[in-house]
Coordinates of C-alpha atoms in Angstrom, one line a residue:
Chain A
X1 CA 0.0 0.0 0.0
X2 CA 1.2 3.5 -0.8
X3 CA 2.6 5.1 2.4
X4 CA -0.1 7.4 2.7
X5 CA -2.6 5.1 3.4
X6 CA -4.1 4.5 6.9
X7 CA -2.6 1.8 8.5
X8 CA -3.5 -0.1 11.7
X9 CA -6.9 1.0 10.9
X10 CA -9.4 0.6 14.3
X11 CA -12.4 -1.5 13.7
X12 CA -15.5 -0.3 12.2
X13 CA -17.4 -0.9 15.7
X14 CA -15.1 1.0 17.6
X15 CA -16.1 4.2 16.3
X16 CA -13.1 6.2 17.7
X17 CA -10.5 8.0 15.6
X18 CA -7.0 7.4 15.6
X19 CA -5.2 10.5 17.3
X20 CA -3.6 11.0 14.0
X21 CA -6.4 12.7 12.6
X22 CA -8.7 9.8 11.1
X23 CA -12.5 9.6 10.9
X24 CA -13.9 5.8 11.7
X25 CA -17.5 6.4 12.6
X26 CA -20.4 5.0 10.4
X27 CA -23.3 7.4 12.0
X28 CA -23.4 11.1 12.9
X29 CA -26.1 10.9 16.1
X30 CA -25.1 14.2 17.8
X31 CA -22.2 16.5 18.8
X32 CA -22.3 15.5 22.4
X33 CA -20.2 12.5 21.9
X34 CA -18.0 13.7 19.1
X35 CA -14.2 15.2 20.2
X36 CA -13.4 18.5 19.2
X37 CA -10.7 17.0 17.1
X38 CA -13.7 14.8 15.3
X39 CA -15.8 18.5 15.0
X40 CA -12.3 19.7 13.8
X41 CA -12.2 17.3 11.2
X42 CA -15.9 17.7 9.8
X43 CA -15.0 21.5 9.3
X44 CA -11.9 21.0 7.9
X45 CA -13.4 18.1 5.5
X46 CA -16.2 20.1 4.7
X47 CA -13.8 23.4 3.7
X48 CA -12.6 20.5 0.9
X49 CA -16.0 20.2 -0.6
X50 CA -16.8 24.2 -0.3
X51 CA -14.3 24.2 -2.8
X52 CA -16.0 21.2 -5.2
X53 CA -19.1 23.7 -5.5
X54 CA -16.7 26.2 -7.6
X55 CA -15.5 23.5 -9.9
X56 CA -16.8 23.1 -13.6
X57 CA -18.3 19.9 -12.5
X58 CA -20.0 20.5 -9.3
X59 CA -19.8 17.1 -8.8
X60 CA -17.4 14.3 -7.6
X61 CA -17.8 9.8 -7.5
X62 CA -16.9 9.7 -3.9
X63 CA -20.1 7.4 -3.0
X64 CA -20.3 6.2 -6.1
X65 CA -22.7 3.0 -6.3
X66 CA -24.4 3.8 -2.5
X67 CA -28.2 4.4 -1.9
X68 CA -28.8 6.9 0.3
X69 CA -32.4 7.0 1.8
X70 CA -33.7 10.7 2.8
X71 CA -35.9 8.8 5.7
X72 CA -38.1 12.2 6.9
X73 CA -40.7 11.4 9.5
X74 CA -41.2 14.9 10.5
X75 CA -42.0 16.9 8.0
X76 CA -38.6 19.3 6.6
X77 CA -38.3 20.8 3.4
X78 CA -34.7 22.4 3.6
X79 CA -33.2 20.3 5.6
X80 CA -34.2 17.5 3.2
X81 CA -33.3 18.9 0.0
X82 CA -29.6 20.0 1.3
X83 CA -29.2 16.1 2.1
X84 CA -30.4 15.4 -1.1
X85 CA -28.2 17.9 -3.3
X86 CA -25.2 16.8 -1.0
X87 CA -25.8 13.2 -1.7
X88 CA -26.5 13.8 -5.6
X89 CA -23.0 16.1 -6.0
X90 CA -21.3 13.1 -4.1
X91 CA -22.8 10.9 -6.9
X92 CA -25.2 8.3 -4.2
X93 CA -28.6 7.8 -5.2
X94 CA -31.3 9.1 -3.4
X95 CA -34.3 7.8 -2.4
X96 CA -37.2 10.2 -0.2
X97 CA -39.6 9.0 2.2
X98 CA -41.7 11.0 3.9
X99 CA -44.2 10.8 6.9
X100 CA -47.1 10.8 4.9
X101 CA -45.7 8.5 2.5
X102 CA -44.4 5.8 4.5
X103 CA -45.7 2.4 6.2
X104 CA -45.7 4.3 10.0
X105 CA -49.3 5.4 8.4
X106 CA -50.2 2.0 8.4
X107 CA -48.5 0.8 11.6
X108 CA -45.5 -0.4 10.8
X109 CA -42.9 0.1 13.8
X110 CA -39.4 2.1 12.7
X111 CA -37.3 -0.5 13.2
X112 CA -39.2 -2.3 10.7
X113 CA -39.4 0.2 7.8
X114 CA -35.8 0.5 8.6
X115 CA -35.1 -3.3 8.7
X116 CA -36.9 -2.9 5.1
X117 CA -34.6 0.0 3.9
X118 CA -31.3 -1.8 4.8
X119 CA -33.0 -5.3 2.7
X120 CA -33.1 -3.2 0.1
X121 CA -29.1 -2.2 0.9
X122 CA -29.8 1.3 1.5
X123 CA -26.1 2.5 2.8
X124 CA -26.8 5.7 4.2
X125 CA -30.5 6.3 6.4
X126 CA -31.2 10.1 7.1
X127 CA -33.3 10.2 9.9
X128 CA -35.4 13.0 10.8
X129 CA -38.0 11.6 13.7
X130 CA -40.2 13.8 16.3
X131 CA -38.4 11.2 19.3
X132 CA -35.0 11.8 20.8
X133 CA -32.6 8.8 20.9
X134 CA -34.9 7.5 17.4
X135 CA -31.2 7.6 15.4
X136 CA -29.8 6.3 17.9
X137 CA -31.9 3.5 18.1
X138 CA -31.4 2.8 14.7
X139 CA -27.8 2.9 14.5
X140 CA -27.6 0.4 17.0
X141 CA -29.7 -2.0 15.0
X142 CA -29.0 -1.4 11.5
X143 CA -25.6 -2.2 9.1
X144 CA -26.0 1.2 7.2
X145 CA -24.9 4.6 8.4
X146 CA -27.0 6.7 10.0
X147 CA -27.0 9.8 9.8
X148 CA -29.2 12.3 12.4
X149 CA -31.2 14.7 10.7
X150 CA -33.2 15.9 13.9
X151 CA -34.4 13.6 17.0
X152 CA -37.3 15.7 18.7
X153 CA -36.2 18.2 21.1
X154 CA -32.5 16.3 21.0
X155 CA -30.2 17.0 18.8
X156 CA -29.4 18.0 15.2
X157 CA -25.8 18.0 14.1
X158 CA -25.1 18.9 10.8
X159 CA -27.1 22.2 11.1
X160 CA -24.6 22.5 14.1
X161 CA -22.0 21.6 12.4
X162 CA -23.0 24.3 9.4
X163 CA -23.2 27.0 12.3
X164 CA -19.7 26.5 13.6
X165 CA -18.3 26.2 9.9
X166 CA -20.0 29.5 9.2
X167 CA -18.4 31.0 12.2
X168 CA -15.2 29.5 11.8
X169 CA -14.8 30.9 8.4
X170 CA -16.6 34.4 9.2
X171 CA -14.9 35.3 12.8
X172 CA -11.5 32.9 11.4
X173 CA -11.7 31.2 14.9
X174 CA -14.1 29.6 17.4
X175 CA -12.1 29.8 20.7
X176 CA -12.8 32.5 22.6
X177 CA -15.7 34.2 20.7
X178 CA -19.1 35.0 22.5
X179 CA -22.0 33.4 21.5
X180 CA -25.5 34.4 22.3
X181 CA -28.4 31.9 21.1
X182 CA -31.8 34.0 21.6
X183 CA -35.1 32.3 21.6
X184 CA -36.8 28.5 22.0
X185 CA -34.0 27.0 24.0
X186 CA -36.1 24.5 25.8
X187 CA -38.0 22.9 22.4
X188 CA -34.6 23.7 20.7
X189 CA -32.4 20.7 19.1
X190 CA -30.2 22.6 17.4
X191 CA -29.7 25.1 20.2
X192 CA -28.3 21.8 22.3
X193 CA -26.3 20.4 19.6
X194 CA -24.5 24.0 18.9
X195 CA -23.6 24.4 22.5
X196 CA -22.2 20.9 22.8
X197 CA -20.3 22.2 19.6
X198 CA -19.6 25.4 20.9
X199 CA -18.5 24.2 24.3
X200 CA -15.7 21.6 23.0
X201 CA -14.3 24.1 20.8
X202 CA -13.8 27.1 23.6
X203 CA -16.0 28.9 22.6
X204 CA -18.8 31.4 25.8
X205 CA -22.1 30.6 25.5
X206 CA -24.9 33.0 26.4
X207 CA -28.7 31.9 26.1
X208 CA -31.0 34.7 26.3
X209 CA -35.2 33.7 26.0
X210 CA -38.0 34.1 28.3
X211 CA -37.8 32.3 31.6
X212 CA -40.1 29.8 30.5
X213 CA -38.1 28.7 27.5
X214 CA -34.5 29.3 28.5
X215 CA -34.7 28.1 32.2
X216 CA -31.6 28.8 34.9
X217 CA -30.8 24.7 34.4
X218 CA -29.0 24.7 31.2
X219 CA -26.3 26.2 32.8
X220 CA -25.5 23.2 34.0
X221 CA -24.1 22.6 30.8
X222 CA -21.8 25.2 31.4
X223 CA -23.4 28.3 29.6
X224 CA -24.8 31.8 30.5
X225 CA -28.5 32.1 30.9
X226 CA -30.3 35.8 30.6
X227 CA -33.1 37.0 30.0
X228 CA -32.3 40.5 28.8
X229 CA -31.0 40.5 25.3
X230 CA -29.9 44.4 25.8
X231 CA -27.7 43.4 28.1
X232 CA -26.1 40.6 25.7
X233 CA -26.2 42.4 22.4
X234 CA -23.1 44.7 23.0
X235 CA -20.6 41.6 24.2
X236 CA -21.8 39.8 21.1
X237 CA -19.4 38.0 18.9
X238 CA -22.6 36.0 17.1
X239 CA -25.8 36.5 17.2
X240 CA -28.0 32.7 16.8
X241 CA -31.6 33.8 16.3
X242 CA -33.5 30.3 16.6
X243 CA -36.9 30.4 14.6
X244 CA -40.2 30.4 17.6
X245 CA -42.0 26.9 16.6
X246 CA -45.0 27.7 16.5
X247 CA -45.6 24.3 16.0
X248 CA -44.1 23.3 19.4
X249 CA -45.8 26.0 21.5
X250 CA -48.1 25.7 23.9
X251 CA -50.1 29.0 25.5
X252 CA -48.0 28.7 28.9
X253 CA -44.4 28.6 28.0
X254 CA -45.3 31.8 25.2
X255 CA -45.7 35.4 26.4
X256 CA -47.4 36.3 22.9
X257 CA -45.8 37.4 20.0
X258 CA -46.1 40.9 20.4
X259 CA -44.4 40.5 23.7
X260 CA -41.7 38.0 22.5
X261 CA -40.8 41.0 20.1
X262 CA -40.7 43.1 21.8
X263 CA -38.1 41.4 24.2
X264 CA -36.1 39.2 22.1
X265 CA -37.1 40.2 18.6
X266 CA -33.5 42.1 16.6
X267 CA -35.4 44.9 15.8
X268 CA -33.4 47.9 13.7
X269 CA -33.0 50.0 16.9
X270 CA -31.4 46.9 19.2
X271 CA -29.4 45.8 16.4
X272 CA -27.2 49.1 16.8
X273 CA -26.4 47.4 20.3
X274 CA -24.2 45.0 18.0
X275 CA -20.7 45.3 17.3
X276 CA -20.5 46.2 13.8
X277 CA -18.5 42.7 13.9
X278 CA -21.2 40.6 15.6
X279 CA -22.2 38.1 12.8
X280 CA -26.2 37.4 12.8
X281 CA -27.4 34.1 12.1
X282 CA -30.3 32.1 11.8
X283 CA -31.2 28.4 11.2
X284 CA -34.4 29.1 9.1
X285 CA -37.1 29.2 8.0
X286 CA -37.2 33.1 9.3
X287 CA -40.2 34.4 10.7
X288 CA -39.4 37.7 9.3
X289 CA -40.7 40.7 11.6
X290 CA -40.4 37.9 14.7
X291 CA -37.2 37.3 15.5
X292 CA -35.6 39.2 13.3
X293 CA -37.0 42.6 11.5
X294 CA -36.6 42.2 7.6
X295 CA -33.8 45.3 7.1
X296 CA -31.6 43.2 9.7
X297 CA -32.1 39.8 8.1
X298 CA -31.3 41.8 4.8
X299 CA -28.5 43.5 6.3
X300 CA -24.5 43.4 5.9
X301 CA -23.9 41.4 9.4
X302 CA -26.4 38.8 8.1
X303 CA -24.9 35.4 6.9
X304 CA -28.4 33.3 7.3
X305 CA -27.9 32.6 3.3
X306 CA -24.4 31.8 3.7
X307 CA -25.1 29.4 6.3
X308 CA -27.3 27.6 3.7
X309 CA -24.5 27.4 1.0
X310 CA -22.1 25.9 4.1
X311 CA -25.1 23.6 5.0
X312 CA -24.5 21.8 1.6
X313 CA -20.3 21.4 2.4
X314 CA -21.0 20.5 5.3
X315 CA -23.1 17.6 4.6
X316 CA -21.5 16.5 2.0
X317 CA -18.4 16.1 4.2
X318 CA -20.8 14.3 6.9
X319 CA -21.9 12.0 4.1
X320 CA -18.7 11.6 2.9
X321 CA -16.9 10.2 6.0
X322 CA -19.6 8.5 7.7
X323 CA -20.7 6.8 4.2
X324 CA -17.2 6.2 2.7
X325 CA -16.0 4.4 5.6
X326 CA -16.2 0.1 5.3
X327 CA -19.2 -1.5 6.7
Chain B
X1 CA 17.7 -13.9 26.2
X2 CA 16.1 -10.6 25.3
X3 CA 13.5 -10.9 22.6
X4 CA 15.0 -9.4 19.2
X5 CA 13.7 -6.1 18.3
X6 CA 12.7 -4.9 15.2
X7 CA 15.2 -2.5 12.8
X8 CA 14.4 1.0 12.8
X9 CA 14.2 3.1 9.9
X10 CA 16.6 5.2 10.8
X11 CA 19.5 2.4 11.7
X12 CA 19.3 1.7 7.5
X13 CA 20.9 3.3 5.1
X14 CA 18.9 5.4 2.6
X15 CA 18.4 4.6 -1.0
X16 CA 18.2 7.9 -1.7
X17 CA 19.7 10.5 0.5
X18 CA 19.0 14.4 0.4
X19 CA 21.6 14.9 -2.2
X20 CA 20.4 12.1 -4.2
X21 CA 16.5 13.8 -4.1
X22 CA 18.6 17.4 -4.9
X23 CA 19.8 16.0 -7.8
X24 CA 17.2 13.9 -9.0
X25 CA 13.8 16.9 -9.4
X26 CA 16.5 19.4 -10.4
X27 CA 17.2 16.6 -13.7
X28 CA 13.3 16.6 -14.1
X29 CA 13.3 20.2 -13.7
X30 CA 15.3 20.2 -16.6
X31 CA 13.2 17.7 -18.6
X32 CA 10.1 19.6 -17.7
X33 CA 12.0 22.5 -19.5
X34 CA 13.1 21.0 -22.5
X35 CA 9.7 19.1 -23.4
X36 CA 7.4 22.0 -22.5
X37 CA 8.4 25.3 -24.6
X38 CA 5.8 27.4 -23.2
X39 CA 6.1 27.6 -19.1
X40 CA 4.1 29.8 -18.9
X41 CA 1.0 27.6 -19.7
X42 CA 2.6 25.1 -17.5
X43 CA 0.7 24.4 -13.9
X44 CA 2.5 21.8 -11.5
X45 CA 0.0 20.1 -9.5
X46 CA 0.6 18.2 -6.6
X47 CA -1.2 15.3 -5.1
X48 CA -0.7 15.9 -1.3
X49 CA 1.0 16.2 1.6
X50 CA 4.1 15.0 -0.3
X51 CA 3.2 15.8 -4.1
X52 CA 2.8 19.0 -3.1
X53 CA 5.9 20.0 -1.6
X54 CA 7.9 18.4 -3.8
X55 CA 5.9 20.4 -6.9
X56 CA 6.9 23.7 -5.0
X57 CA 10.7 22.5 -5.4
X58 CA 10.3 21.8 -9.4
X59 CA 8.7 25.2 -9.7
X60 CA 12.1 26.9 -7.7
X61 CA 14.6 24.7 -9.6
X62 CA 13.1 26.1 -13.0
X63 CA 12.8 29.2 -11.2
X64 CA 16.7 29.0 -10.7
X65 CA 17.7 27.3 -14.5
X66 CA 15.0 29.1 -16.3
X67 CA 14.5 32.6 -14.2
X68 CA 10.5 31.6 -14.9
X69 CA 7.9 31.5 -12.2
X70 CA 6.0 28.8 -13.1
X71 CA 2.3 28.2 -11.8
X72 CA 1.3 25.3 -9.2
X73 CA -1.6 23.7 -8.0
X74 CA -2.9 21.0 -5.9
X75 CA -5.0 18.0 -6.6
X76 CA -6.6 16.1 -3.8
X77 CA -7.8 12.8 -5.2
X78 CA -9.6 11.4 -2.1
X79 CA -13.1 12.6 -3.4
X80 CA -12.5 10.3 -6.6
X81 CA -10.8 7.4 -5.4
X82 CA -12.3 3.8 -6.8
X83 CA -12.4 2.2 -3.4
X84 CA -15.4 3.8 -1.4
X85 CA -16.4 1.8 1.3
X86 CA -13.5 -0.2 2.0
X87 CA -11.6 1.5 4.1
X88 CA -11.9 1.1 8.1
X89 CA -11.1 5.0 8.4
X90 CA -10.6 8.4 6.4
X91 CA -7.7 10.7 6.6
X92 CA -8.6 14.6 6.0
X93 CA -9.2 15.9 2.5
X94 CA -7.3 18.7 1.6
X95 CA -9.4 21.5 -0.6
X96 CA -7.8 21.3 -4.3
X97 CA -6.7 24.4 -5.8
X98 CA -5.8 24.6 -9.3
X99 CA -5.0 28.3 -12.3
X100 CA -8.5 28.4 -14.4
X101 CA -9.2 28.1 -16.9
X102 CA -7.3 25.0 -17.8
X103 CA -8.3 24.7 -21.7
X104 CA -4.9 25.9 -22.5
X105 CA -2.1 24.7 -20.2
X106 CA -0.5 22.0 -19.5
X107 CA -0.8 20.2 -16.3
X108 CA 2.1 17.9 -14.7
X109 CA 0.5 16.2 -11.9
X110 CA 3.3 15.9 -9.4
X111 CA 3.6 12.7 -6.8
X112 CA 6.1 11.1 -4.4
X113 CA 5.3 7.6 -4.9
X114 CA 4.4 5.8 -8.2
X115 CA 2.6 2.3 -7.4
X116 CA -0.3 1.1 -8.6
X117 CA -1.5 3.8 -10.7
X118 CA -4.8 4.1 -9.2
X119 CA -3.7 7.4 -7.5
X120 CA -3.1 9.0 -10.8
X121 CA -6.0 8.0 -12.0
X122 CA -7.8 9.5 -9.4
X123 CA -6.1 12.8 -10.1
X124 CA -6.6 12.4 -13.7
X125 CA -10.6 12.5 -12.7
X126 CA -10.0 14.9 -10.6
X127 CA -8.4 17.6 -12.6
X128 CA -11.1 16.8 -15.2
X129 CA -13.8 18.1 -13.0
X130 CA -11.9 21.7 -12.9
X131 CA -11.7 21.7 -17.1
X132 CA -10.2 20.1 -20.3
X133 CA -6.2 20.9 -20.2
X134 CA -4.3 20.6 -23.2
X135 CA -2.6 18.1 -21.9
X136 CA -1.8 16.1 -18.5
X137 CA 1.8 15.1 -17.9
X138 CA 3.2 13.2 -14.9
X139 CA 5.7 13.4 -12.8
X140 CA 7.2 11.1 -10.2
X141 CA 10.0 11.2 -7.6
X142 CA 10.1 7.1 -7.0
X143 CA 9.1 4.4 -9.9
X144 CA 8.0 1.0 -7.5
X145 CA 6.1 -0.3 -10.4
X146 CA 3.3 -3.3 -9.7
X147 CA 0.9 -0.9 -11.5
X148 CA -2.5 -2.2 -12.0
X149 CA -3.9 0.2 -14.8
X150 CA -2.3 1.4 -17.9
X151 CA -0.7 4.4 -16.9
X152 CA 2.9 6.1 -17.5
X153 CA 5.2 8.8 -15.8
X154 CA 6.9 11.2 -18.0
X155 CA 9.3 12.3 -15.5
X156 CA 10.9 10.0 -13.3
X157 CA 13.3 10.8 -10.3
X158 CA 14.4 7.2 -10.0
X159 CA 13.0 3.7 -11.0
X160 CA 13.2 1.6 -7.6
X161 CA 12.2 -2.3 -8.3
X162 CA 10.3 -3.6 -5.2
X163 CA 8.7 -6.7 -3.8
X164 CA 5.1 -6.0 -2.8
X165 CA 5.7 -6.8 0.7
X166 CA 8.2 -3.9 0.7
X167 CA 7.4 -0.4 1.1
X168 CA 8.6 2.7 0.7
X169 CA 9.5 5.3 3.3
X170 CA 10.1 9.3 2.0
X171 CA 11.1 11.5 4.0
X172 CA 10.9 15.5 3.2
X173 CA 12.2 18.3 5.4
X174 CA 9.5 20.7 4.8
X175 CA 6.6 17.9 5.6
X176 CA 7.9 15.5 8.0
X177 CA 10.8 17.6 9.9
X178 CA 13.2 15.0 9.1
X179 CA 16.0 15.6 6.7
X180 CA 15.4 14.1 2.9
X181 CA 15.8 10.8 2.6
X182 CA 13.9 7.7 0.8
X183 CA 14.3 3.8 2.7
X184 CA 12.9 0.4 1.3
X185 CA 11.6 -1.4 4.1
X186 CA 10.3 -4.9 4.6
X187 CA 8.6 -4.5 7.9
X188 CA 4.9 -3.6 7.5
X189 CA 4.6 0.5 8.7
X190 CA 3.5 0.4 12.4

């Protein structure tokens, strides 16, 4: 073998990389059990196929010859189709299943529509499911990678994965920045995966919400909790405006919406708290004049849209090393 | 009696030493010169860690014979490599980088170790994804041979006949820290 080549290479069960900087897991089921070197490696994978998206051919045959099933219980439509773009420009084929169009209609448990999938040598499974641990569950029953697209209130990796990458290549560094998260913390999956993220890579951590939806006991975690955004906005290195779910709400956590902006939406006169640094994100879909008022979404410190363009990299790198690896 | 322990590298003597190396990309430096007239349209792309530092030293020997600043690239083939799936874990990618348009230059894809030829293969993709060049060259620091497609270098430092339980070990200065030097070795790499 060519000297390059990994050698000593740890089994595929053990799922943990070699400390020379190798990737050796099959699933993606959160950021809570990844290293920061593992994180590390995502980003800097994922800067690799940034770079594929500026070729003539926007495309490469790294999963060449795998199926990849888009397996969306929950309903998504841009988390989905950034799967599905990532998988096509890695050259997998895709297959979609949604909720509605699936056997859990008719009763059929998840591992068995999985069980189904993998007989029909599906190498990849993208799960998107309304329980946490539902990936998890999979991955510890199934051959094919698995790859955790949301798991209820749980976690979702690759959007925190897309978040760091867009800060990392926006602030140049993670360490040391402060990062305030404003909104739905408590129904929030991707507000836990990005502070596990944010955490392991030294970065502060400042969630700002009502009371009932940011309570005092995430700082277990090891994070601020406020409730004045005010008082946040002027240490700010990034601004993580999580979209209210309006879906997820019930009356008694929600103080209105009125209410909600006029404590925590970025309206044009609280964005001049910001540093004129201070990067403003959001996961999407925006709820324009909620969270964020249109001119600021619009605005120069906005990189929502660049945070979808990274989404793609990012999962194509996810897909790349999870997928490519030998099962 | 005390169990015998295994050779190091370090305790063999070189095939190639740093001198040898010197010598051997300055005479391709050369060749590069005389079979390309145009440098200008000439990119030098290597396949890394190792390809890539040792295209940096072409372009400064024709730099030196030549007083031309030639272009170079890199070309990470680990996006098109032919054995998805099969390996138990993935080293990084490195983000390729290449002078477009290509249409009218000439790329020599630069690489430490010729083996099986499915490397270059990989690169030949590779660089076909970034445009059509006018034509693709190759060159090589070591010749192992055992190749398993069709595929020639143009440009060879030196032609080293192995066994395929041997291996090569390179050594560069500006990669490893360790002074230039190329070993065969039996031992499988630990």
């Amino acid at each position: 073998m060519r000297s390059r080549d990994p050698a000593g290479a740890p089994s595929r069960g053990a799922a943990v990389p070699s400390a020379s900087g190798h990737w050796a897991r099959k699933d993606l089921l959160g950021l809570r059990e990844l290293s920061a070197e593992e994180i590390t490696f995502i980003l800097d994978t994922a800067d690799a196929f940034k770079q594929v998206g500026t070729r003539e051919i926007k495309k490469v045959p790294a999963l060449r010859g795998k199926t990849l099933v888009n397996f969306f219980v929950e309903p998504s439509t841009r988390t989905r189709t950034s799967f599905e773009l990532a998988a096509f420009r890695l050259s997998a084929d895709v297959v979609n299943i949604s909720a509605t169009s699936s056997s859990l209609q008719k009763g059929e448990t998840l591992k068995d529509t999985a069980q189904n999938l993998q007989a029909l040598h599906a190498d990849i499974l993208v799960l998107r499911h309304s329980s946490a641990g539902a990936a998890q569950f999979l991955a510890e029953r199934l051959h094919a990678s698995i790859i955790n697209a949301g798991d209820g209130a749980h976690e979702h990796p690759t959007q925190a994965l897309l978040d760091l990458y867009t800060i990392r290549e926006k602030r140049g560094a993670i360490a040391g920045l402060h990062v305030v998260i404003v909104g739905d913390i408590l129904f929030s999956r991707v507000a836990r995966s990005n502070i596990f993220g944010l955490l392991k890579l030294g970065a502060r951590v400042t969630l700002v919400g009502p009371s009932t939806l940011v309570p005092r006991e995430f700082e277990k975690l090891g994070v601020t909790v406020s409730h004045s955004l005010d008082e946040v906005l002027p240490t700010a290195d990034v601004l993580n405006l999580l979209r209210i779910q309006h879906e997820r709400q019930r009356k008694k956590y929600f103080p209105g919406l009125g209410e909600y902006i006029r404590l925590f939406g970025l309206t044009r006169t609280r964005a001049k708290l910001l540093r004129p640094d201070c990067v403003i994100m959001h996961p999407g879909p925006i709820n324009r004049g909620v969270e964020i008022e249109s001119e600021v979404a619009d605005g120069p410190q906005s990189v929502i849209l660049d945070q979808v363009t990274n989404g793609l990299a990012v999962r194509m790198a996810v897909l790349y090393l999870c997928g490519g690896i030998s099962g | 009696m005390k169990k015998q322990t295994t050779v190091r590298h370090s305790d063999l003597a070189p095939v190639m030493d740093a001198e040898a190396i010197r010598r051997a990309l300055r005479r391709i430096a050369h060749e590069i010169i005389e079979r390309n007239r145009d440098l200008s349209a000439l990119v030098l792309a290597g396949i890394p860690s190792r390809g890539v530092e040792i295209a940096h030293r072409l372009a400064s020997y024709i730099r030196e014979i030549e007083n031309v600043e030639v272009a170079t690239g890199v070309v990470d083939v680990s996006m098109h490599r032919d054995d998805v799936g099969t390996r138990a874990c993935l080293p990084i990618v490195q983000s390729s980088h290449l002078p477009l348009p290509l249409e009218h230059r000439t790329v020599v894809i630069v690489d430490d170790v010729f083996f099986t030829g499915r490397t270059i293969r990989a690169a030949l993709d590779a660089i076909s994804s970034f445009g059509r060049p006018a034509r693709i060259q190759l060159a090589v620091l070591i010749d192992r041979g055992h190749r398993e497609l069709p595929i020639r270098a143009d440009y060879v430092g030196k032609n080293m006949p192995t066994a395929a339980d041997e291996r090569i070990r390179l050594r560069l200065q500006n990669i490893d820290g360790e002074a230039d030097a190329v070993w065969l070795v039996k031992e499988p790499q630990t």
